[in-house]
CSV table of C-alpha atoms and ligand atoms in Angstrom, one decimal:
chain,number,residue,atom,x,y,z
A,904,MET,CA,0.0,0.0,0.0
A,905,ALA,CA,2.7,2.4,1.0
A,906,LYS,CA,4.4,1.9,-2.3
A,907,THR,CA,1.3,2.8,-4.3
A,908,THR,CA,0.8,6.1,-2.5
A,909,ASN,CA,3.1,8.1,-4.7
A,910,ILE,CA,1.6,7.2,-7.9
A,911,PHE,CA,-1.8,8.4,-6.7
A,912,MET,CA,-0.2,11.8,-6.4
A,913,LYS,CA,1.0,12.1,-9.9
A,914,ASN,CA,-1.4,14.1,-12.0
A,915,GLN,CA,-2.1,12.6,-15.4
A,916,ALA,CA,-5.1,14.7,-16.1
A,917,THR,CA,-6.3,14.4,-19.6
A,918,GLU,CA,-9.3,15.5,-21.5
A,919,SER,CA,-12.4,16.8,-19.7
A,920,ASN,CA,-15.6,14.9,-19.4
A,921,SER,CA,-17.8,17.9,-18.9
A,922,ASN,CA,-20.2,16.8,-21.6
A,923,PHE,CA,-21.7,14.2,-19.3
A,924,PRO,CA,-23.7,15.9,-16.6
A,925,GLN,CA,-25.2,18.5,-18.9
A,926,SER,CA,-26.4,15.9,-21.4
A,927,LEU,CA,-28.3,14.0,-18.7
A,928,ASP,CA,-31.6,14.4,-16.9
A,929,LYS,CA,-31.3,17.4,-14.6
A,930,ARG,CA,-32.6,15.5,-11.6
A,931,SER,CA,-29.6,13.3,-11.5
A,932,SER,CA,-25.9,13.2,-12.2
A,933,PHE,CA,-24.0,10.6,-14.1
A,934,VAL,CA,-22.6,7.6,-12.2
A,935,TRP,CA,-19.0,6.5,-12.6
A,936,GLY,CA,-18.1,3.2,-11.1
A,937,VAL,CA,-16.2,0.0,-11.1
A,938,SER,CA,-17.4,-3.6,-10.9
A,939,THR,CA,-16.5,-6.9,-9.4
A,940,SER,CA,-18.2,-10.1,-8.5
A,941,ALA,CA,-18.0,-12.3,-5.4
A,942,PHE,CA,-16.7,-15.6,-6.7
A,943,GLN,CA,-14.0,-13.8,-8.8
A,944,ILE,CA,-12.4,-11.9,-5.9
A,945,GLU,CA,-13.5,-13.1,-2.5
A,946,GLY,CA,-11.6,-16.3,-1.8
A,947,ALA,CA,-12.2,-17.6,1.7
A,948,SER,CA,-14.3,-20.3,0.1
A,949,LEU,CA,-14.3,-22.6,3.1
A,950,GLU,CA,-14.5,-19.9,5.8
A,951,GLU,CA,-17.0,-18.9,8.3
A,952,GLY,CA,-19.8,-21.2,7.2
A,953,ARG,CA,-19.9,-20.5,3.4
A,954,GLY,CA,-21.4,-23.4,1.4
A,955,ASP,CA,-20.1,-24.7,-1.9
A,956,SER,CA,-21.3,-22.9,-5.0
A,957,ILE,CA,-21.6,-24.6,-8.5
A,958,TRP,CA,-18.3,-22.8,-9.4
A,959,ASP,CA,-16.4,-24.4,-6.5
A,960,VAL,CA,-17.6,-27.8,-7.7
A,961,PHE,CA,-17.0,-27.0,-11.4
A,962,CYS,CA,-13.4,-26.0,-10.7
A,963,ARG,CA,-12.7,-29.4,-9.0
A,964,GLN,CA,-13.7,-31.2,-12.2
A,965,LYS,CA,-11.0,-32.2,-14.7
A,966,ASP,CA,-10.0,-29.7,-17.4
A,967,THR,CA,-12.8,-27.1,-16.7
A,968,ILE,CA,-10.4,-24.2,-15.9
A,969,LYS,CA,-7.5,-23.3,-18.2
A,970,ASP,CA,-4.9,-23.0,-15.4
A,971,HIS,CA,-6.6,-25.6,-13.1
A,972,SER,CA,-7.2,-22.9,-10.6
A,973,ASN,CA,-10.2,-22.2,-8.4
A,974,GLY,CA,-11.8,-19.5,-6.2
A,975,ASP,CA,-10.4,-20.7,-2.9
A,976,VAL,CA,-8.1,-17.7,-2.5
A,977,ALA,CA,-8.8,-15.5,-5.6
A,978,CYS,CA,-7.9,-11.9,-4.6
A,979,ASP,CA,-8.4,-12.7,-0.9
A,980,HIS,CA,-10.8,-9.8,-0.9
A,981,TYR,CA,-12.7,-11.4,2.0
A,982,HIS,CA,-9.7,-10.6,4.2
A,983,ARG,CA,-8.5,-7.5,2.4
A,984,MET,CA,-11.8,-5.8,2.0
A,985,GLN,CA,-10.8,-2.7,3.8
A,986,GLU,CA,-7.7,-2.3,1.7
A,987,ASP,CA,-9.7,-2.7,-1.4
A,988,VAL,CA,-12.3,-0.1,-0.3
A,989,ASN,CA,-9.4,2.2,0.5
A,990,LEU,CA,-8.1,1.8,-3.0
A,991,ILE,CA,-11.5,2.6,-4.6
A,992,ALA,CA,-11.6,5.7,-2.4
A,993,ALA,CA,-8.0,6.7,-3.3
A,994,LEU,CA,-9.0,6.4,-7.0
A,995,LYS,CA,-12.0,8.6,-6.2
A,996,ILE,CA,-14.4,6.2,-7.8
A,997,PRO,CA,-17.9,7.2,-6.6
A,998,SER,CA,-19.7,3.9,-7.1
A,999,TYR,CA,-18.8,0.3,-6.6
A,1000,ARG,CA,-20.8,-2.6,-8.0
A,1001,PHE,CA,-20.2,-6.0,-6.3
A,1002,SER,CA,-22.2,-9.2,-5.9
A,1003,ILE,CA,-23.3,-11.2,-2.9
A,1004,SER,CA,-22.3,-14.8,-2.7
A,1005,TRP,CA,-25.6,-16.6,-2.1
A,1006,PRO,CA,-23.9,-19.7,-0.5
A,1007,ARG,CA,-22.0,-17.4,1.8
A,1008,VAL,CA,-25.2,-16.0,3.3
A,1009,GLN,CA,-27.3,-19.1,2.9
A,1010,PRO,CA,-25.0,-22.1,2.5
A,1011,LEU,CA,-27.7,-24.5,1.2
A,1012,GLY,CA,-29.7,-21.9,-0.8
A,1013,GLU,CA,-32.7,-22.5,1.5
A,1014,GLY,CA,-33.3,-22.6,5.2
A,1015,THR,CA,-30.7,-21.2,7.6
A,1016,TRP,CA,-29.0,-17.9,7.0
A,1017,ASN,CA,-25.3,-17.6,7.8
A,1018,GLU,CA,-24.9,-14.5,10.0
A,1019,LYS,CA,-21.1,-14.5,9.5
A,1020,GLY,CA,-21.6,-14.1,5.8
A,1021,PHE,CA,-24.1,-11.2,6.2
A,1022,GLU,CA,-21.6,-9.6,8.6
A,1023,PHE,CA,-19.0,-9.5,5.9
A,1024,TYR,CA,-21.3,-7.7,3.5
A,1025,SER,CA,-22.5,-5.4,6.2
A,1026,ARG,CA,-18.9,-4.4,6.9
A,1027,LEU,CA,-18.3,-3.9,3.2
A,1028,ILE,CA,-21.3,-1.7,2.7
A,1029,ASN,CA,-20.6,0.3,5.8
A,1030,SER,CA,-17.0,0.8,4.8
A,1031,LEU,CA,-18.1,2.0,1.3
A,1032,ILE,CA,-20.6,4.4,2.8
A,1033,GLU,CA,-18.0,5.8,5.2
A,1034,LYS,CA,-15.8,6.6,2.3
A,1035,GLY,CA,-18.6,8.2,0.3
A,1036,ILE,CA,-18.8,5.4,-2.2
A,1037,SER,CA,-22.3,4.2,-3.3
A,1038,PRO,CA,-22.8,0.4,-3.0
A,1039,HIS,CA,-24.6,-1.3,-5.9
A,1040,VAL,CA,-25.5,-4.8,-5.1
A,1041,THR,CA,-25.9,-7.7,-7.5
A,1042,LEU,CA,-27.8,-10.7,-6.1
A,1043,TYR,CA,-26.7,-13.4,-8.6
A,1044,HIS,CA,-23.4,-13.4,-10.4
A,1045,TRP,CA,-23.4,-17.1,-11.2
A,1046,ASP,CA,-22.6,-18.8,-7.9
A,1047,LEU,CA,-25.6,-20.9,-7.2
A,1048,PRO,CA,-25.4,-22.9,-3.9
A,1049,GLN,CA,-24.4,-26.4,-5.0
A,1050,SER,CA,-27.0,-27.9,-2.8
A,1051,LEU,CA,-29.7,-26.3,-5.0
A,1052,GLN,CA,-27.9,-27.6,-8.1
A,1053,ASP,CA,-28.1,-31.1,-6.6
A,1054,LYS,CA,-31.9,-30.7,-6.8
A,1055,GLY,CA,-31.9,-29.6,-10.4
A,1056,GLY,CA,-30.5,-26.0,-10.1
A,1057,TRP,CA,-32.1,-23.4,-12.3
A,1058,GLU,CA,-33.9,-26.0,-14.4
A,1059,ASN,CA,-36.0,-26.7,-11.3
A,1060,ARG,CA,-38.8,-24.2,-10.8
A,1061,GLU,CA,-38.4,-24.4,-7.1
A,1062,THR,CA,-35.1,-22.5,-7.4
A,1063,VAL,CA,-37.1,-19.5,-8.5
A,1064,ASN,CA,-38.8,-19.4,-5.1
A,1065,HIS,CA,-35.6,-19.9,-3.2
A,1066,PHE,CA,-34.1,-17.0,-5.2
A,1067,VAL,CA,-37.0,-14.7,-4.3
A,1068,ASN,CA,-36.6,-15.6,-0.7
A,1069,TYR,CA,-32.9,-14.9,-0.8
A,1070,ALA,CA,-33.6,-11.6,-2.6
A,1071,SER,CA,-36.1,-10.5,0.1
A,1072,GLU,CA,-33.7,-11.3,2.9
A,1073,VAL,CA,-30.8,-9.3,1.3
A,1074,ALA,CA,-33.2,-6.4,0.6
A,1075,ARG,CA,-34.6,-6.6,4.2
A,1076,ARG,CA,-31.1,-6.2,5.6
A,1077,PHE,CA,-29.4,-3.9,3.2
A,1078,SER,CA,-31.9,-2.0,1.0
A,1079,HIS,CA,-31.9,1.1,3.3
A,1080,LYS,CA,-28.2,1.4,2.8
A,1081,VAL,CA,-27.3,0.5,-0.8
A,1082,ALA,CA,-27.9,2.5,-4.0
A,1083,SER,CA,-29.4,-0.2,-6.2
A,1084,ILE,CA,-30.1,-3.9,-6.4
A,1085,THR,CA,-29.6,-5.9,-9.5
A,1086,THR,CA,-31.3,-9.4,-9.6
A,1087,HIS,CA,-29.2,-11.2,-12.2
A,1088,ASN,CA,-26.0,-10.6,-14.0
A,1089,GLU,CA,-26.0,-11.9,-17.6
A,1090,PRO,CA,-28.7,-14.5,-17.7
A,1091,TRP,CA,-27.6,-15.5,-21.2
A,1092,VAL,CA,-24.2,-16.6,-19.9
A,1093,VAL,CA,-25.8,-18.6,-17.1
A,1094,ALA,CA,-28.2,-20.3,-19.5
A,1095,ILE,CA,-26.1,-20.8,-22.5
A,1096,LEU,CA,-22.5,-21.1,-21.3
A,1097,GLY,CA,-23.6,-22.9,-18.2
A,1098,HIS,CA,-26.2,-25.3,-19.7
A,1099,GLU,CA,-25.8,-25.5,-23.5
A,1100,SER,CA,-22.1,-25.3,-24.3
A,1101,GLY,CA,-21.2,-26.4,-20.8
A,1102,MET,CA,-18.1,-24.2,-20.8
A,1103,PHE,CA,-19.2,-22.7,-17.5
A,1104,ALA,CA,-20.7,-24.1,-14.3
A,1105,PRO,CA,-22.6,-26.3,-13.9
A,1106,GLY,CA,-21.3,-27.7,-17.2
A,1107,VAL,CA,-24.6,-29.0,-18.5
A,1108,LYS,CA,-24.9,-29.5,-22.3
A,1109,SER,CA,-28.6,-29.4,-23.3
A,1110,THR,CA,-30.4,-26.7,-25.3
A,1111,LYS,CA,-33.7,-27.6,-23.7
A,1112,THR,CA,-32.3,-27.2,-20.3
A,1113,ALA,CA,-30.6,-24.0,-21.2
A,1114,MET,CA,-33.8,-22.4,-22.4
A,1115,GLN,CA,-35.7,-23.6,-19.3
A,1116,VAL,CA,-33.0,-22.1,-17.2
A,1117,ALA,CA,-33.2,-18.8,-19.1
A,1118,HIS,CA,-36.9,-18.7,-18.5
A,1119,HIS,CA,-36.6,-19.5,-14.8
A,1120,LEU,CA,-33.9,-16.8,-14.4
A,1121,LEU,CA,-36.2,-14.2,-16.0
A,1122,LEU,CA,-39.1,-15.4,-13.9
A,1123,SER,CA,-37.1,-15.2,-10.7
A,1124,HIS,CA,-36.1,-11.7,-11.6
A,1125,GLY,CA,-39.7,-10.6,-12.1
A,1126,LEU,CA,-41.0,-12.3,-9.0
A,1127,ALA,CA,-38.1,-10.8,-6.9
A,1128,LEU,CA,-38.9,-7.3,-8.1
A,1129,LYS,CA,-42.6,-7.8,-7.4
A,1130,THR,CA,-41.9,-9.1,-3.9
A,1131,LEU,CA,-39.3,-6.4,-3.1
A,1132,ARG,CA,-41.7,-3.7,-4.1
A,1133,GLN,CA,-44.5,-5.3,-2.1
A,1134,ASN,CA,-42.1,-5.3,0.8
A,1135,ASP,CA,-41.7,-1.5,0.3
A,1136,VAL,CA,-38.2,-1.5,-1.0
A,1137,LYS,CA,-37.7,1.9,-2.4
A,1138,ILE,CA,-34.3,1.9,-4.1
A,1139,PRO,CA,-33.8,1.3,-7.9
A,1140,LEU,CA,-34.2,-2.3,-8.9
A,1141,GLY,CA,-33.1,-3.8,-12.2
A,1142,ILE,CA,-31.3,-6.5,-14.2
A,1143,VAL,CA,-28.0,-6.6,-16.1
A,1144,LEU,CA,-27.8,-8.2,-19.6
A,1145,ASN,CA,-24.7,-8.9,-21.7
A,1146,GLN,CA,-25.4,-7.6,-25.1
A,1147,SER,CA,-23.5,-7.3,-28.4
A,1148,PRO,CA,-24.9,-6.0,-31.6
A,1149,ILE,CA,-24.7,-8.6,-34.3
A,1150,TYR,CA,-23.5,-7.7,-37.8
A,1151,PRO,CA,-23.8,-10.0,-40.8
A,1152,ALA,CA,-20.4,-11.2,-42.1
A,1153,THR,CA,-21.5,-10.4,-45.7
A,1154,ASP,CA,-24.6,-9.1,-47.4
A,1155,SER,CA,-25.8,-12.6,-48.3
A,1156,GLU,CA,-29.3,-13.6,-47.4
A,1157,ALA,CA,-27.9,-16.5,-45.4
A,1158,ASP,CA,-25.7,-14.2,-43.3
A,1159,ARG,CA,-28.6,-11.8,-42.8
A,1160,LYS,CA,-30.8,-14.6,-41.6
A,1161,LYS,CA,-28.1,-15.8,-39.2
A,1162,THR,CA,-27.8,-12.3,-37.9
A,1163,GLN,CA,-31.5,-12.2,-37.1
A,1164,LEU,CA,-31.3,-15.6,-35.3
A,1165,ASP,CA,-28.2,-14.7,-33.2
A,1166,ASP,CA,-29.8,-11.3,-32.4
A,1167,GLY,CA,-32.9,-13.1,-31.3
A,1168,LEU,CA,-31.1,-15.6,-29.1
A,1169,LEU,CA,-28.8,-13.0,-27.4
A,1170,ILE,CA,-30.8,-9.8,-27.3
A,1171,ARG,CA,-34.5,-10.2,-28.0
A,1172,TRP,CA,-34.9,-13.4,-26.0
A,1173,TYR,CA,-34.2,-11.3,-22.9
A,1174,MET,CA,-35.3,-7.8,-23.9
A,1175,ASP,CA,-38.7,-8.8,-25.3
A,1176,PRO,CA,-40.1,-10.6,-22.2
A,1177,LEU,CA,-38.6,-8.0,-19.8
A,1178,ILE,CA,-40.0,-5.0,-21.7
A,1179,LYS,CA,-42.8,-6.4,-23.9
A,1180,GLY,CA,-43.9,-9.4,-21.9
A,1181,SER,CA,-43.5,-12.0,-24.6
A,1182,TYR,CA,-40.8,-14.2,-26.2
A,1183,PRO,CA,-39.9,-13.4,-29.8
A,1184,GLN,CA,-42.0,-15.6,-32.1
A,1185,ASP,CA,-39.3,-16.3,-34.6
A,1186,ILE,CA,-37.1,-17.7,-31.8
A,1187,LEU,CA,-39.9,-19.8,-30.3
A,1188,THR,CA,-40.4,-21.3,-33.8
A,1189,TYR,CA,-36.7,-21.9,-34.2
A,1190,LEU,CA,-36.5,-23.6,-30.8
A,1191,GLY,CA,-39.5,-25.8,-31.4
A,1192,GLU,CA,-39.4,-28.6,-28.7
A,1193,ASN,CA,-36.5,-26.9,-27.0
A,1194,ALA,CA,-38.7,-23.9,-26.1
A,1195,PRO,CA,-39.2,-23.6,-22.4
A,1196,ASP,CA,-42.3,-24.6,-20.5
A,1197,VAL,CA,-44.1,-21.4,-19.6
A,1198,LEU,CA,-46.9,-21.4,-17.1
A,1199,PRO,CA,-49.9,-19.0,-17.2
A,1200,GLY,CA,-48.9,-15.7,-15.5
A,1201,ASP,CA,-45.2,-16.2,-16.1
A,1202,MET,CA,-44.9,-13.6,-18.8
A,1203,GLN,CA,-46.7,-10.9,-16.8
A,1204,ALA,CA,-44.5,-11.8,-13.8
A,1205,ILE,CA,-41.4,-11.2,-15.9
A,1206,GLN,CA,-42.5,-7.9,-17.3
A,1207,GLN,CA,-42.1,-5.9,-14.1
A,1208,PRO,CA,-41.3,-2.2,-14.5
A,1209,LEU,CA,-37.5,-1.8,-14.4
A,1210,ASP,CA,-36.0,1.2,-12.6
A,1211,PHE,CA,-32.9,0.6,-14.7
A,1212,LEU,CA,-31.4,-1.7,-17.2
A,1213,GLY,CA,-27.8,-2.6,-16.9
A,1214,ILE,CA,-25.8,-3.4,-20.1
A,1215,ASN,CA,-22.5,-5.2,-20.2
A,1216,TYR,CA,-20.6,-4.5,-23.4
A,1217,TYR,CA,-17.3,-5.9,-24.5
A,1218,THR,CA,-17.4,-6.5,-28.2
A,1219,ARG,CA,-19.6,-7.1,-31.2
A,1220,GLY,CA,-20.8,-10.3,-32.8
A,1221,ILE,CA,-20.4,-11.2,-36.4
A,1222,ALA,CA,-23.0,-13.7,-37.9
A,1223,CYS,CA,-21.8,-16.0,-40.6
A,1224,ALA,CA,-24.0,-18.7,-42.0
A,1225,THR,CA,-21.0,-20.9,-42.9
A,1226,PRO,CA,-18.0,-20.9,-40.6
A,1227,PRO,CA,-15.2,-18.8,-42.1
A,1228,THR,CA,-12.1,-20.7,-43.2
A,1229,GLU,CA,-9.6,-18.2,-41.7
A,1230,SER,CA,-9.8,-16.8,-38.2
A,1231,ALA,CA,-12.6,-14.3,-38.1
A,1232,ASN,CA,-10.3,-11.9,-36.2
A,1233,THR,CA,-7.6,-11.6,-38.8
A,1234,GLY,CA,-6.5,-8.0,-39.2
A,1235,LYS,CA,-8.7,-6.8,-36.4
A,1236,GLU,CA,-7.7,-5.1,-33.2
A,1237,ILE,CA,-8.2,-7.7,-30.4
A,1238,THR,CA,-7.8,-8.0,-26.7
A,1239,ALA,CA,-6.1,-10.9,-24.8
A,1240,MET,CA,-9.5,-12.6,-24.8
A,1241,GLY,CA,-9.4,-12.6,-28.6
A,1242,TRP,CA,-12.4,-10.2,-28.6
A,1243,GLU,CA,-12.5,-7.5,-31.2
A,1244,VAL,CA,-12.2,-3.9,-30.0
A,1245,TYR,CA,-15.2,-2.3,-31.5
A,1246,PRO,CA,-16.5,0.8,-29.7
A,1247,GLN,CA,-18.9,1.7,-32.4
A,1248,GLY,CA,-20.8,-1.4,-31.4
A,1249,LEU,CA,-21.7,0.2,-28.1
A,1250,THR,CA,-23.2,3.2,-29.8
A,1251,ASP,CA,-25.1,1.1,-32.3
A,1252,LEU,CA,-26.4,-1.2,-29.6
A,1253,LEU,CA,-27.7,1.6,-27.4
A,1254,VAL,CA,-29.3,3.5,-30.3
A,1255,ARG,CA,-31.0,0.3,-31.6
A,1256,LEU,CA,-32.3,-0.7,-28.1
A,1257,ASP,CA,-33.7,2.8,-27.7
A,1258,LYS,CA,-35.4,2.6,-31.0
A,1259,ASP,CA,-36.9,-0.9,-30.4
A,1260,TYR,CA,-37.9,-0.7,-26.8
A,1261,GLN,CA,-39.4,1.6,-24.2
A,1262,LEU,CA,-36.2,1.7,-22.1
A,1263,PRO,CA,-35.7,2.6,-18.5
A,1264,PRO,CA,-32.6,4.5,-17.6
A,1265,ILE,CA,-29.5,2.6,-18.9
A,1266,TYR,CA,-26.4,1.9,-16.9
A,1267,ILE,CA,-23.3,0.4,-18.6
A,1268,MET,CA,-22.5,-2.0,-15.7
A,1269,GLU,CA,-19.5,-3.6,-17.3
A,1270,ASN,CA,-17.0,-2.5,-20.0
A,1271,GLY,CA,-13.3,-3.3,-20.0
A,1272,ALA,CA,-10.6,-5.4,-21.5
A,1273,ALA,CA,-8.0,-8.0,-20.7
A,1274,TYR,CA,-4.4,-7.4,-21.8
A,1275,ASP,CA,-1.2,-9.1,-20.8
A,1276,ASP,CA,0.0,-6.5,-18.4
A,1277,GLN,CA,3.7,-6.4,-17.3
A,1278,PRO,CA,4.7,-4.4,-14.2
A,1279,SER,CA,7.6,-2.1,-15.0
A,1280,GLY,CA,9.0,-1.1,-11.6
A,1281,ASP,CA,6.1,0.3,-9.7
A,1282,ARG,CA,4.0,1.1,-12.7
A,1283,ILE,CA,1.9,-0.8,-15.2
A,1284,HIS,CA,1.7,1.1,-18.5
A,1285,ASP,CA,-1.5,-0.5,-19.8
A,1286,LYS,CA,-2.0,2.0,-22.6
A,1287,GLU,CA,-4.3,-0.3,-24.6
A,1288,ARG,CA,-6.7,-0.7,-21.7
A,1289,THR,CA,-6.8,3.1,-21.1
A,1290,GLN,CA,-7.5,3.6,-24.8
A,1291,TYR,CA,-10.2,0.9,-24.7
A,1292,ILE,CA,-12.0,2.6,-21.8
A,1293,LYS,CA,-11.6,6.1,-23.3
A,1294,ARG,CA,-12.9,5.0,-26.7
A,1295,HIS,CA,-15.9,3.2,-25.2
A,1296,ILE,CA,-16.8,6.1,-23.0
A,1297,ALA,CA,-16.7,8.3,-26.1
A,1298,ALA,CA,-19.0,5.7,-27.9
A,1299,MET,CA,-21.4,5.9,-25.0
A,1300,GLN,CA,-21.3,9.7,-25.1
A,1301,GLU,CA,-22.2,9.5,-28.8
A,1302,ALA,CA,-25.3,7.4,-27.9
A,1303,ILE,CA,-26.2,10.0,-25.2
A,1304,SER,CA,-25.9,12.8,-27.7
A,1305,LEU,CA,-28.2,10.8,-30.0
A,1306,GLY,CA,-30.8,10.8,-27.3
A,1307,VAL,CA,-30.3,7.5,-25.4
A,1308,ASN,CA,-30.8,7.8,-21.6
A,1309,VAL,CA,-27.6,6.4,-20.3
A,1310,ARG,CA,-26.9,7.4,-16.8
A,1311,GLY,CA,-23.9,5.5,-15.6
A,1312,TYR,CA,-20.7,3.7,-16.6
A,1313,PHE,CA,-18.8,1.0,-14.6
A,1314,VAL,CA,-15.4,-0.4,-15.6
A,1315,TRP,CA,-14.9,-4.1,-15.4
A,1316,SER,CA,-13.0,-4.6,-13.3
A,1317,LEU,CA,-11.6,-3.0,-10.1
A,1318,MET,CA,-8.8,-5.5,-10.0
A,1319,ASP,CA,-7.5,-8.6,-11.8
A,1320,ASN,CA,-9.4,-11.6,-10.8
A,1321,PHE,CA,-10.6,-15.2,-11.5
A,1322,GLU,CA,-11.8,-15.0,-15.1
A,1323,TRP,CA,-14.0,-18.1,-15.0
A,1324,ALA,CA,-12.9,-20.8,-17.4
A,1325,GLU,CA,-9.8,-18.8,-18.1
A,1326,GLY,CA,-8.7,-18.9,-14.5
A,1327,TYR,CA,-6.2,-16.3,-13.6
A,1328,THR,CA,-4.7,-16.1,-17.1
A,1329,LYS,CA,-6.6,-13.1,-18.1
A,1330,ARG,CA,-6.2,-9.7,-16.4
A,1331,PHE,CA,-9.2,-7.3,-16.7
A,1332,GLY,CA,-8.3,-5.1,-13.7
A,1333,ILE,CA,-7.5,-1.5,-13.6
A,1334,ILE,CA,-5.6,-2.6,-10.5
A,1335,PHE,CA,-2.9,-5.3,-10.9
A,1336,VAL,CA,-3.0,-8.2,-8.5
A,1337,ASP,CA,0.2,-10.1,-7.8
A,1338,TYR,CA,-1.4,-13.4,-6.8
A,1339,LYS,CA,1.8,-14.6,-5.0
A,1340,THR,CA,1.8,-11.7,-2.5
A,1341,GLN,CA,-1.7,-10.3,-3.0
A,1342,ARG,CA,-0.1,-6.9,-3.5
A,1343,ARG,CA,-2.3,-4.5,-5.4
A,1344,LEU,CA,-0.9,-2.0,-7.8
A,1345,PRO,CA,-3.0,0.5,-9.7
A,1346,LYS,CA,-2.3,0.4,-13.4
A,1347,ASP,CA,-2.1,3.6,-15.5
A,1348,SER,CA,-5.7,3.0,-16.6
A,1349,ALA,CA,-6.8,3.4,-13.0
A,1350,LEU,CA,-5.0,6.7,-12.7
A,1351,TRP,CA,-6.4,7.8,-15.9
A,1352,TYR,CA,-9.9,6.9,-14.8
A,1353,ARG,CA,-9.4,8.8,-11.5
A,1354,ASP,CA,-8.3,11.9,-13.3
A,1355,PHE,CA,-11.1,11.6,-15.8
A,1356,ILE,CA,-13.7,11.2,-13.1
A,1357,THR,CA,-12.4,14.1,-11.0
A,1358,SER,CA,-11.8,16.4,-13.9
A,1359,ASN,CA,-15.2,17.8,-14.0
A,1360,ILE,CA,-17.8,15.8,-12.1
A,1361,SER,CA,-18.0,16.9,-8.5
A,1362,LYS,CA,-20.7,14.7,-7.1
A,1363,ALA,CA,-21.6,11.6,-9.0
A,1364,GLN,CA,-24.6,10.1,-7.4
A,1365,PHE,CA,-27.1,7.5,-8.3
A,1366,ILE,CA,-30.6,8.5,-9.4
A,1367,ARG,CA,-32.3,8.6,-6.0
B,2393,GCO,C1,-19.5,-10.9,-17.1
B,2393,GCO,C2,-18.9,-11.1,-16.0
B,2393,GCO,C3,-17.5,-10.9,-15.6
B,2393,GCO,C4,-16.5,-11.3,-16.6
B,2393,GCO,C5,-16.2,-10.2,-17.6
B,2393,GCO,C6,-15.1,-10.5,-18.5
B,2393,GCO,O1,-20.5,-10.3,-16.6
B,2393,GCO,O2,-19.3,-11.5,-18.2
B,2393,GCO,O3,-19.6,-10.3,-15.3
B,2393,GCO,O4,-17.6,-11.8,-14.5
B,2393,GCO,O5,-15.3,-11.5,-15.8
B,2393,GCO,O6,-17.4,-10.1,-18.3
B,2393,GCO,O7,-15.3,-11.7,-19.2
């Protein structure tokens, strides 16, 4: 920590961001933040009563994680929470989005609550507030209690009720203190990568299961919002979707059809029920027998008013009816994930969503990039990440100037962490983590973000 103090003093101020507050609704200012999730940073997987999550179990299976790692220690955030909050404060980042580990606060996903687990989040929230940082809570960032998976997981409709119960308990304890609650982070990932491709926990490979899971995730979101509001929860409630605009590889009819299909499976399958109360007909037809079982009342339950919609944006999608012979990324600017850097996609996505849907206020809840960072003395010159963030903020600004109601932006991620199936091989942080010593070192991108945030916005606050 002592070593990092100096670099916080250096002024790297760059361009001004004064266009943001003025272009937004007068009742609120623009939110600048940074994101993490529980499993990716906390560690302490066996401590103080935490139960196993599906990710703990998935990591123990053979060849699921590139570097054969797991979340047992991760960034040791559970023990270094105060240091991490101090870093957010030193970087002058006004909002912090984190997730609660369900199995830490309810080890079996039903029944007994784990007070020790709640105490940790209570300390975190209090520390953030003490430093003037707004806490934004996500309830589900992929770490289902394994005990619920043993009973069928998200494919089992009972899990919906357990989630609503968990959501109510978290809200009962924390909603008077936190700035917002998100039900789910990226239901597409949970459904498809977790249950169709099997690349993510719980490693199931079935389209039918995946689509049922997607439906239950959406249903649990809607029922949770309804219940929280009945319980008089007053803070903004919403959901976070991963979205990429899809472009056809060529102008051929086959590629254009594939674009429509990919768009339907990634974007409309989630946006339509949330905003319009129905699934897209072309996708239902495409799925046929793999379409989910939907009970009467489900669609109305899903279509709850959203106080905000979170969007996670990293890259665009290219739809190609026949797989290309050479790598689709040839000649493109890519990150260490192999994802194309395409800021224009963020503008296009936001403008399109605004055109097709009656949108609530939008928050970019994740945007960032992995690069192979190398410390050079006490600095990490991650120029490419800084450029990535700058260019995407500019792309978001363009969408705002075109009339889209975007009210916040969060960088993924506060610090390097467990990147799911990639283990610790990919670094997304604006703070470098030396996993051997757990020393944190803000990268140049963190310093740039600090200077950008402080250059013109005095009090960035959430919409309440
Ligand atoms: C995501 C996840 C993050 C990832 C990030 C980079 O929402 O996809 O929230 O957990 O680490 O997106 O892949």
